[in-house]
Short mmCIF file of C-alpha atoms and ligand atoms in Angstrom, two decimals:
data_model
loop_
_atom_site.label_atom_id
_atom_site.label_comp_id
_atom_site.label_asym_id
_atom_site.label_seq_id
_atom_site.Cartn_x
_atom_site.Cartn_y
_atom_site.Cartn_z
CA MET A 1 88.57 130.58 83.92
CA THR A 2 87.96 132.77 81.27
CA THR A 3 86.94 136.43 81.53
CA ARG A 4 82.95 136.65 81.19
CA LEU A 5 80.55 138.75 79.05
CA VAL A 6 77.18 140.98 79.77
CA LEU A 7 75.26 142.48 77.56
CA VAL A 8 73.43 144.85 79.08
CA ILE A 9 69.94 146.94 78.38
CA ASN A 10 68.54 150.10 78.58
CA CYS A 11 65.15 149.50 77.25
CA GLY A 12 63.13 152.39 76.79
CA SER A 13 59.86 152.62 75.14
CA SER A 14 60.59 153.21 71.59
CA SER A 15 64.40 152.30 72.21
CA ILE A 16 66.89 150.16 73.34
CA LYS A 17 70.61 150.91 74.87
CA PHE A 18 72.53 147.91 75.01
CA ALA A 19 76.70 147.45 75.65
CA LEU A 20 78.48 144.34 75.61
CA ARG A 21 80.63 144.07 78.47
CA LYS A 22 83.64 142.21 79.68
CA GLU A 23 84.05 141.53 82.70
CA GLY A 24 87.32 143.99 84.99
CA ASP A 25 87.10 145.74 81.90
CA SER A 26 86.74 149.53 81.89
CA GLN A 27 85.48 150.24 77.75
CA PRO A 28 82.51 148.42 76.63
CA LEU A 29 83.91 145.51 73.23
CA LEU A 30 80.61 146.59 71.61
CA SER A 31 78.00 149.49 72.58
CA GLY A 32 75.14 151.17 70.70
CA LEU A 33 71.20 152.04 70.40
CA ALA A 34 68.42 150.86 68.41
CA GLU A 35 65.87 153.83 68.61
CA GLN A 36 62.01 154.60 66.83
CA LEU A 37 61.71 151.28 67.58
CA ASP A 38 57.85 150.75 65.88
CA THR A 39 57.46 152.73 63.13
CA PRO A 40 59.49 153.80 60.08
CA GLY A 41 62.24 155.75 60.64
CA ALA A 42 63.33 152.67 63.32
CA ASN A 43 67.30 152.49 63.31
CA LEU A 44 70.27 150.63 65.02
CA SER A 45 73.71 151.78 65.55
CA TRP A 46 76.16 150.65 66.93
CA GLN A 47 80.11 151.01 67.50
CA ALA A 48 83.02 148.69 68.46
CA GLY A 49 87.03 149.97 68.77
CA ASN A 50 86.37 152.49 65.65
CA GLU A 51 84.73 150.25 63.65
CA LYS A 52 80.51 152.23 63.65
CA HIS A 53 77.68 151.42 62.01
CA THR A 54 74.06 152.19 60.71
CA GLU A 55 70.80 150.38 59.56
CA ALA A 56 67.48 150.86 59.04
CA LEU A 57 65.16 148.52 61.25
CA SER A 58 62.12 150.13 59.45
CA GLY A 59 59.12 149.15 61.73
CA GLN A 60 60.48 146.93 63.97
CA ASP A 61 59.66 146.76 67.40
CA HIS A 62 62.24 145.81 70.62
CA GLN A 63 62.44 141.86 70.28
CA SER A 64 63.45 141.95 66.28
CA ALA A 65 65.89 144.82 66.50
CA LEU A 66 67.41 142.58 69.57
CA ALA A 67 67.25 139.69 67.06
CA SER A 68 69.00 141.60 64.47
CA LEU A 69 72.27 142.09 66.81
CA LEU A 70 72.87 138.82 67.73
CA PRO A 71 74.91 137.99 64.60
CA VAL A 72 76.76 141.00 65.35
CA ILE A 73 76.96 139.93 69.02
CA GLY A 74 78.12 136.67 68.29
CA ARG A 75 80.94 137.96 65.84
CA PHE A 76 82.42 140.46 68.68
CA ALA A 77 81.51 137.80 71.76
CA GLY A 78 83.30 135.33 70.28
CA GLN A 79 82.15 133.02 73.63
CA PRO A 80 78.60 133.12 75.33
CA ILE A 81 77.70 135.66 76.97
CA SER A 82 76.61 134.49 80.53
CA ALA A 83 73.90 137.14 81.32
CA VAL A 84 72.21 139.99 79.95
CA GLY A 85 71.50 142.38 82.43
CA HIS A 86 68.65 145.05 82.31
CA ARG A 87 68.23 148.76 83.79
CA VAL A 88 64.76 148.65 85.50
CA VAL A 89 64.04 152.39 86.98
CA HIS A 90 62.02 151.46 90.22
CA GLY A 91 62.07 147.75 92.65
CA GLY A 92 59.99 149.73 95.47
CA GLU A 93 59.81 148.26 98.23
CA HIS A 94 59.94 144.99 96.99
CA PHE A 95 63.85 144.75 95.16
CA THR A 96 66.52 145.10 97.53
CA GLY A 97 69.60 144.64 94.84
CA ALA A 98 69.45 142.47 91.93
CA SER A 99 67.34 139.96 91.00
CA LEU A 100 67.56 137.19 88.47
CA ILE A 101 64.25 137.65 86.73
CA ASP A 102 61.63 134.68 86.43
CA GLU A 103 57.28 134.77 86.28
CA GLN A 104 57.43 136.20 90.03
CA VAL A 105 60.00 139.01 89.74
CA MET A 106 58.61 140.49 85.84
CA ALA A 107 54.91 140.52 88.04
CA ALA A 108 56.80 142.63 90.27
CA ILE A 109 58.10 144.90 88.12
CA GLU A 110 54.71 145.12 86.58
CA ALA A 111 53.80 145.52 90.52
CA ASN A 112 55.82 148.78 90.68
CA ALA A 113 54.60 149.96 87.12
CA PRO A 114 52.14 152.99 89.53
CA LEU A 115 55.34 154.39 90.65
CA ALA A 116 57.23 154.39 87.49
CA PRO A 117 54.35 155.15 84.84
CA LEU A 118 57.00 155.22 81.97
CA HIS A 119 59.38 153.50 82.78
CA ASN A 120 59.18 150.42 84.39
CA PRO A 121 56.25 149.46 81.51
CA ALA A 122 59.22 150.09 78.85
CA ASN A 123 61.66 147.86 80.61
CA LEU A 124 59.23 145.96 80.91
CA ILE A 125 59.17 144.96 76.92
CA GLY A 126 62.73 145.24 76.61
CA ILE A 127 62.62 141.63 79.35
CA ARG A 128 60.69 140.00 77.10
CA ALA A 129 61.97 140.87 74.06
CA ALA A 130 64.99 139.78 75.44
CA ARG A 131 63.86 137.09 77.38
CA LYS A 132 62.96 135.29 73.84
CA VAL A 133 65.76 136.35 71.87
CA PHE A 134 68.21 135.04 74.23
CA GLN A 135 66.36 131.96 76.08
CA ASP A 136 69.42 130.54 77.50
CA ILE A 137 70.62 132.90 79.42
CA PRO A 138 69.94 134.29 83.15
CA GLN A 139 68.74 137.90 82.96
CA VAL A 140 69.24 140.60 85.84
CA ALA A 141 67.09 143.49 86.79
CA ILE A 142 69.48 146.60 88.33
CA PHE A 143 67.02 148.59 89.57
CA ASP A 144 68.15 152.58 90.16
CA THR A 145 66.31 152.24 93.32
CA ALA A 146 67.43 149.44 95.60
CA PHE A 147 70.19 150.97 96.45
CA HIS A 148 67.72 153.47 98.17
CA GLN A 149 66.44 150.65 100.50
CA SER A 150 69.18 151.35 103.10
CA MET A 151 67.42 154.36 103.83
CA PRO A 152 65.82 154.46 107.70
CA PRO A 153 62.40 155.40 107.67
CA HIS A 154 63.70 158.76 109.46
CA ALA A 155 65.17 159.95 105.62
CA TYR A 156 62.50 157.92 103.58
CA ARG A 157 58.73 158.72 105.21
CA TYR A 158 57.52 161.64 104.44
CA ALA A 159 55.56 163.26 107.11
CA LEU A 160 51.62 161.97 105.82
CA PRO A 161 49.25 159.78 107.33
CA ASP A 162 50.79 156.54 108.01
CA ASP A 163 47.64 155.02 105.56
CA LEU A 164 49.38 156.22 102.36
CA TYR A 165 52.44 154.47 102.76
CA ALA A 166 51.42 151.59 103.73
CA VAL A 167 48.34 151.05 101.79
CA HIS A 168 49.54 153.17 98.69
CA GLY A 169 53.43 153.43 98.98
CA VAL A 170 54.08 157.08 99.31
CA ARG A 171 57.39 157.73 100.64
CA ARG A 172 60.42 158.90 99.48
CA TYR A 173 63.07 155.67 97.20
CA GLY A 174 65.42 157.99 95.68
CA PHE A 175 66.67 157.09 92.24
CA HIS A 176 70.65 156.88 90.33
CA GLY A 177 70.92 154.85 92.84
CA THR A 178 73.18 152.68 90.00
CA SER A 179 75.75 155.46 89.63
CA HIS A 180 75.96 156.58 93.50
CA GLN A 181 76.81 153.41 94.48
CA TYR A 182 79.81 153.72 91.76
CA VAL A 183 81.32 156.08 92.13
CA THR A 184 81.19 155.86 96.00
CA ASN A 185 82.69 152.42 96.08
CA GLN A 186 85.86 153.66 92.93
CA ALA A 187 86.11 156.51 95.64
CA SER A 188 87.41 154.42 98.58
CA ARG A 189 89.62 152.03 96.49
CA LEU A 190 90.86 155.57 94.81
CA THR A 191 91.52 157.05 98.34
CA GLY A 192 93.16 153.88 99.31
CA GLN A 193 90.47 152.27 101.93
CA ARG A 194 88.08 149.49 101.06
CA PRO A 195 86.49 149.46 98.49
CA GLY A 196 81.90 149.92 99.97
CA GLN A 197 83.90 151.99 103.04
CA GLY A 198 84.60 155.22 104.00
CA ALA A 199 81.64 158.38 104.78
CA TRP A 200 80.59 160.13 101.04
CA LEU A 201 78.55 162.75 99.73
CA SER A 202 77.90 162.90 95.73
CA ALA A 203 76.57 164.76 93.06
CA HIS A 204 75.05 162.84 90.28
CA LEU A 205 74.83 166.17 88.01
CA GLY A 206 74.04 165.39 84.02
CA ASN A 207 70.17 166.30 82.46
CA GLY A 208 68.70 164.57 85.89
CA CYS A 209 70.24 165.54 89.29
CA SER A 210 70.96 164.31 92.41
CA SER A 211 72.66 163.71 96.08
CA CYS A 212 73.54 161.13 98.32
CA ALA A 213 75.35 159.94 101.34
CA VAL A 214 76.58 157.02 102.19
CA PHE A 215 78.41 155.51 104.34
CA ASN A 216 80.35 152.04 103.48
CA GLY A 217 78.76 151.47 100.74
CA LYS A 218 75.26 151.49 102.11
CA SER A 219 72.80 155.10 101.10
CA LEU A 220 71.52 157.00 104.18
CA ASP A 221 69.80 159.12 102.25
CA THR A 222 69.34 161.02 98.87
CA SER A 223 67.07 164.24 97.52
CA MET A 224 64.97 162.23 95.36
CA GLY A 225 61.85 160.90 96.30
CA LEU A 226 59.13 159.20 95.76
CA THR A 227 59.06 160.25 91.83
CA PRO A 228 62.58 162.04 89.82
CA LEU A 229 61.79 165.53 90.44
CA GLU A 230 61.73 165.85 94.06
CA GLY A 231 64.91 167.75 95.50
CA LEU A 232 68.26 169.35 93.07
CA VAL A 233 67.64 172.44 90.41
CA MET A 234 68.11 169.68 87.19
CA GLY A 235 67.96 171.02 83.07
CA THR A 236 64.21 171.21 83.40
CA ARG A 237 62.85 169.92 86.73
CA SER A 238 62.15 172.32 88.63
CA GLY A 239 63.47 170.19 91.71
CA ASP A 240 61.61 171.34 95.83
CA VAL A 241 59.01 173.70 95.52
CA ASP A 242 56.49 174.47 97.88
CA PRO A 243 54.10 171.16 98.05
CA ASN A 244 51.18 173.76 97.64
CA LEU A 245 51.99 175.40 94.42
CA HIS A 246 49.86 172.45 92.90
CA ALA A 247 46.81 174.39 94.52
CA HIS A 248 48.17 177.13 93.85
CA LEU A 249 48.40 178.01 90.20
CA ALA A 250 45.35 175.78 90.13
CA ARG A 251 43.15 178.17 91.96
CA THR A 252 45.31 180.97 90.17
CA LEU A 253 45.93 180.21 86.92
CA GLY A 254 42.75 177.15 86.75
CA TRP A 255 45.91 174.76 85.73
CA ASP A 256 44.70 170.90 85.82
CA LEU A 257 47.09 168.03 86.82
CA PRO A 258 48.86 167.53 83.00
CA ARG A 259 49.74 171.14 82.53
CA ILE A 260 51.76 171.66 86.66
CA GLU A 261 52.96 168.38 85.60
CA ARG A 262 54.44 169.45 82.47
CA LEU A 263 55.68 172.81 83.99
CA LEU A 264 57.54 171.15 86.72
CA ASN A 265 59.51 168.18 84.56
CA ARG A 266 60.07 169.76 81.20
CA GLU A 267 59.73 173.70 81.55
CA SER A 268 61.59 173.83 85.43
CA GLY A 269 64.73 174.05 85.92
CA LEU A 270 67.83 175.36 84.44
CA LEU A 271 65.72 176.27 81.24
CA GLY A 272 62.77 177.82 83.09
CA LEU A 273 64.88 179.91 85.45
CA SER A 274 67.50 181.03 82.18
CA GLY A 275 64.84 181.36 79.68
CA LEU A 276 67.01 179.52 77.51
CA SER A 277 68.61 176.32 77.87
CA ASN A 278 68.87 173.25 80.12
CA ASP A 279 72.20 171.93 78.41
CA MET A 280 75.15 173.32 81.60
CA ARG A 281 77.38 173.99 78.52
CA GLN A 282 75.29 176.40 77.08
CA LEU A 283 74.33 178.20 80.05
CA GLU A 284 77.87 178.62 81.26
CA GLN A 285 79.22 179.81 77.42
CA ALA A 286 76.25 182.58 77.56
CA ARG A 287 76.71 183.31 81.21
CA ALA A 288 80.06 183.91 80.44
CA ASN A 289 78.51 186.47 77.19
CA GLY A 290 76.52 188.25 80.27
CA HIS A 291 73.53 186.63 79.86
CA SER A 292 71.15 187.27 83.46
CA GLY A 293 69.73 183.48 83.03
CA ALA A 294 71.82 181.78 82.86
CA LYS A 295 73.76 183.34 85.33
CA LEU A 296 70.87 182.97 87.83
CA ALA A 297 70.34 179.39 86.40
CA ILE A 298 73.50 178.83 87.56
CA GLU A 299 73.84 180.57 91.01
CA VAL A 300 70.28 178.88 91.93
CA PHE A 301 71.46 175.28 90.30
CA CYS A 302 75.19 175.20 93.57
CA TYR A 303 73.38 177.04 96.03
CA ARG A 304 70.66 174.47 96.22
CA LEU A 305 73.30 171.85 95.21
CA ALA A 306 74.86 172.39 97.84
CA ARG A 307 72.50 172.97 100.26
CA SER A 308 71.19 169.10 99.60
CA LEU A 309 74.92 168.43 100.14
CA ALA A 310 75.19 170.20 103.65
CA GLY A 311 71.47 169.20 104.18
CA LEU A 312 72.63 165.59 103.69
CA ALA A 313 75.88 165.47 106.13
CA VAL A 314 74.07 164.51 108.93
CA ALA A 315 72.90 161.23 107.50
CA LEU A 316 77.09 160.35 107.93
CA PRO A 317 78.69 159.81 110.97
CA HIS A 318 82.11 162.40 110.13
CA LEU A 319 82.58 163.00 106.08
CA ASP A 320 85.61 161.68 104.47
CA GLY A 321 84.58 163.91 101.43
CA LEU A 322 82.04 164.71 98.00
CA VAL A 323 82.10 163.24 94.55
CA PHE A 324 81.19 164.76 91.34
CA THR A 325 80.11 162.45 88.79
CA GLY A 326 77.94 162.94 85.80
CA GLY A 327 78.00 164.69 82.86
CA ILE A 328 77.55 168.41 84.35
CA GLY A 329 79.85 167.00 88.09
CA GLU A 330 82.41 165.83 85.06
CA ASN A 331 82.62 168.19 83.13
CA SER A 332 82.34 171.41 84.76
CA PRO A 333 85.33 173.60 87.60
CA LEU A 334 82.76 175.81 87.50
CA ILE A 335 79.79 174.41 88.93
CA ARG A 336 81.97 172.13 91.22
CA ALA A 337 83.82 175.97 92.29
CA LEU A 338 80.80 177.68 92.62
CA THR A 339 78.95 174.95 94.73
CA LEU A 340 82.50 174.77 96.92
CA ASN A 341 81.63 178.55 97.22
CA HIS A 342 79.21 177.68 100.11
CA LEU A 343 80.15 174.48 101.24
CA GLY A 344 83.42 175.84 103.09
CA ILE A 345 80.64 174.87 106.64
CA LEU A 346 81.99 170.81 105.98
CA GLY A 347 85.69 172.05 106.00
CA LEU A 348 85.66 171.38 101.94
CA SER A 349 88.61 172.47 99.93
CA LEU A 350 89.18 172.97 96.81
CA ASP A 351 92.41 173.61 95.09
CA PRO A 352 90.98 175.50 92.01
CA ASP A 353 94.35 174.99 89.89
CA ALA A 354 92.96 171.13 90.41
CA ASN A 355 89.99 171.88 89.73
CA SER A 356 90.68 172.87 86.47
CA SER A 357 93.44 171.74 85.21
CA LEU A 358 91.61 167.84 85.51
CA PRO A 359 91.69 166.37 82.30
CA ARG A 360 88.58 165.51 80.93
CA GLY A 361 86.83 161.72 81.35
CA LEU A 362 89.26 160.61 83.97
CA ALA A 363 89.18 160.28 87.78
CA GLY A 364 90.98 162.82 90.04
CA LYS A 365 91.43 164.46 93.35
CA ILE A 366 90.50 168.41 93.85
CA HIS A 367 90.65 169.53 97.30
CA ALA A 368 93.57 171.62 98.52
CA PRO A 369 95.67 170.02 101.75
CA GLY A 370 93.90 169.23 104.70
CA SER A 371 90.29 169.24 103.37
CA PRO A 372 88.35 166.20 102.99
CA GLN A 373 88.48 164.01 100.17
CA ILE A 374 86.57 166.34 96.67
CA LEU A 375 86.78 164.05 93.63
CA VAL A 376 86.00 163.70 90.36
CA ILE A 377 84.46 159.76 89.11
CA PRO A 378 83.38 159.50 85.74
CA THR A 379 80.11 157.56 86.81
CA ASP A 380 80.10 153.61 84.35
CA GLU A 381 76.16 152.93 85.17
CA GLU A 382 76.74 150.00 82.46
CA ARG A 383 79.80 148.59 84.14
CA GLN A 384 78.22 148.15 87.66
CA ILE A 385 74.94 147.10 86.08
CA ALA A 386 77.74 144.52 84.74
CA GLU A 387 79.23 144.13 87.30
CA GLU A 388 76.41 143.66 89.80
CA SER A 389 75.10 140.53 87.37
CA LEU A 390 77.98 138.33 87.63
CA VAL A 391 78.31 138.69 91.54
CA LEU A 392 74.39 137.39 91.82
CA LEU A 393 75.39 134.56 89.46
CA ASP A 394 78.32 133.47 91.65
CA HIS A 395 75.51 133.87 94.22
CA SER A 396 73.11 131.96 93.07
CA HIS A 397 75.12 128.70 91.77
CA ALA A 398 76.51 128.93 95.32
CA LYS A 399 73.47 128.72 96.29
CA ASP A 400 72.30 125.54 93.78
P1 ADP B 1 72.23 162.19 80.70
O1 ADP B 1 71.58 162.67 82.35
O2 ADP B 1 71.47 163.30 80.39
O3 ADP B 1 73.18 161.24 81.03
P2 ADP B 1 74.54 163.40 80.91
O4 ADP B 1 75.81 163.48 82.46
O5 ADP B 1 75.52 162.86 79.49
O6 ADP B 1 73.38 163.50 81.81
O7 ADP B 1 74.16 164.96 81.56
C1 ADP B 1 73.95 165.90 80.51
C2 ADP B 1 74.59 167.76 81.19
O8 ADP B 1 76.16 167.86 81.48
C3 ADP B 1 74.11 168.70 80.57
O9 ADP B 1 73.84 169.34 80.94
C4 ADP B 1 75.63 169.52 79.77
O10 ADP B 1 75.57 170.38 79.46
C5 ADP B 1 76.77 169.09 80.28
N1 ADP B 1 78.03 169.46 80.55
C6 ADP B 1 78.97 168.06 79.87
N2 ADP B 1 80.00 168.98 79.43
C7 ADP B 1 80.47 169.87 79.60
C8 ADP B 1 81.54 170.49 79.41
N3 ADP B 1 82.39 169.84 78.85
N4 ADP B 1 81.03 171.68 80.80
C9 ADP B 1 79.53 172.24 81.44
N5 ADP B 1 78.51 171.08 81.60
C10 ADP B 1 78.80 170.12 79.99
#
């Protein structure tokens, strides 16, 4: 049997990120980005091995950008692709796993748009465009929220009147599901357990940050909620604040909702605390040079992360280990060490040499003897999307 190919698409309102993945391969055959779509500056860039290419697509939309990719894909694929896997941000309660896209699935993604007004409509633009360009190829939707649909009600309900949940869907959904699923699955492999087995905490630390408790392949709780604002300190997002902050700012400063939303989503987090930057690399340098805002931002970030992980541990029957991933989790020995300083309560103990010498971009173990596992695992959401798309195709063929 030939190894199958999947085109993975992550579509924003003016961009398409794409990767052509071969089943079982850790690296994409082809990857790239079309951006500034629908504007005169629209452009497409891609990379395949050592070959790089950029071209102007001036004024072109999502569909024509995908159409101009067709010959490129043809050149590097050398065989028909088996599926197109679309990242979709919000699946609400409707989607508990990957779904083969048809009109009904598209209507359900649209119905969830009020929960992700910036993302779901953009994801649908990509789906519609890809269905026109890749007419005969099955299209699969993979949801950021689906992995967390295994959370029990005591983890996903807010202490609010029932109607808000039952009629309006106000509950905790969680995000970054593809990443938490991928790295905890890899953690099982790396530690000699069957794939998907074990009791793990995971910390996805990128520009957005979330933590998750995973037992035997199922998410039992996570730090993000109704929206990706809840939980940890992030690059520009505050994470948890007193829910009465909105009313306080409205009353004392006269701020309206758009102003408060901008504050909490764009001006807070590492950027707000440090007064300097949302970029952890830059903050680490500034901290080393004695910048007090950077020092404080890093301390709050690590303490709040540790507090979240310790809280999530109650969802697990025991603890096999903790996984760090995302740009910060994979690359920052400092953040890992400062976070673990607060986690002795879970018996977690770091091997400082292993932590500082782990080569960038590689998975590895960084715990001291006798500690539960502490692992660094580079996330690969595109690979997870490609693999889930193929598993879904296999299941749907088996049913035929
Ligand atoms: P996104 O969530 O947009 O995918 P990434 O997962 O790439 O983002 O993470 C971006 C974050 O990772 C930034 O804060 C960046 O500074 C941080 N980062 C990347 N490399 C390092 C490093 N060597 N040390 C510390 N932080 C790093």
